[in-house]
Amino acid sequence: MDAKYPLIDAVLPLPDMRKRQMRRVVPEFLASCRSRSIYEARIVHGTTDPRTERALHDVLKDLPEVACFRTGGAQAGTSRATIVVLLGPDELPPSTP
């Protein structure tokens, strides 16, 4: 790896978080990523309970700054994670009043 471009790992673990907490924490985490010019993040739901993953995906679907997301696989380190791609600073649609 070129030392000029250090690896930045943006990971949010959600082991026992409820959907209500996710609705607050996930947007804050993604806003923090974008403020640091990080446009790809890994959110680890780390459970075999599919409801946690579905709840996370429901939250992500409602966020305008999310370009897309997918379930992680071996390349993400675990299938119990979701990879989120964020829109760049000039790509967000104008906010409605």
CSV table of C-alpha atoms in Angstrom, one decimal, residues 40-84:
chain,number,residue,atom,x,y,z
A,40,GLU,CA,-17.8,4.0,1.4
A,41,ALA,CA,-18.6,2.6,4.9
A,42,ARG,CA,-19.2,-0.9,6.4
A,43,ILE,CA,-21.9,-1.3,8.9
A,44,VAL,CA,-21.7,-4.6,10.8
A,45,HIS,CA,-25.0,-6.0,12.0
A,46,GLY,CA,-23.1,-9.1,13.2
A,47,THR,CA,-26.1,-11.3,13.9
A,48,THR,CA,-27.7,-14.2,12.3
A,49,ASP,CA,-31.1,-12.6,12.9
A,50,PRO,CA,-32.2,-11.3,9.5
A,51,ARG,CA,-34.5,-8.7,11.2
A,52,THR,CA,-31.5,-6.6,12.2
A,53,GLU,CA,-30.2,-6.5,8.6
A,54,ARG,CA,-33.7,-5.7,7.3
A,55,ALA,CA,-34.1,-2.9,9.9
A,56,LEU,CA,-30.8,-1.4,8.8
A,57,HIS,CA,-31.7,-1.6,5.1
A,58,ASP,CA,-35.0,0.1,5.9
A,59,VAL,CA,-33.1,3.0,7.5
A,60,LEU,CA,-30.6,3.3,4.6
A,61,LYS,CA,-33.5,3.4,2.0
A,62,ASP,CA,-34.7,6.6,3.6
A,63,LEU,CA,-31.4,8.5,3.5
A,64,PRO,CA,-30.9,10.8,0.5
A,65,GLU,CA,-27.1,10.7,0.9
A,66,VAL,CA,-27.0,6.9,0.3
A,67,ALA,CA,-26.2,6.2,-3.3
A,68,CYS,CA,-26.5,2.4,-2.8
A,69,PHE,CA,-25.8,-0.4,-0.4
A,70,ARG,CA,-25.3,-4.2,-0.5
A,71,THR,CA,-24.7,-7.0,1.8
A,72,GLY,CA,-21.1,-7.6,2.4
A,73,GLY,CA,-19.4,-10.9,1.5
A,74,ALA,CA,-15.9,-12.3,1.9
A,75,GLN,CA,-14.4,-9.1,0.5
A,76,ALA,CA,-16.1,-7.1,3.3
A,77,GLY,CA,-14.8,-9.4,5.9
A,78,THR,CA,-18.2,-10.9,6.8
A,79,SER,CA,-21.6,-11.5,5.2
A,80,ARG,CA,-23.0,-10.0,8.4
A,81,ALA,CA,-22.2,-6.5,7.2
A,82,THR,CA,-23.7,-4.0,4.8
A,83,ILE,CA,-21.5,-1.9,2.5
A,84,VAL,CA,-22.8,1.6,2.0
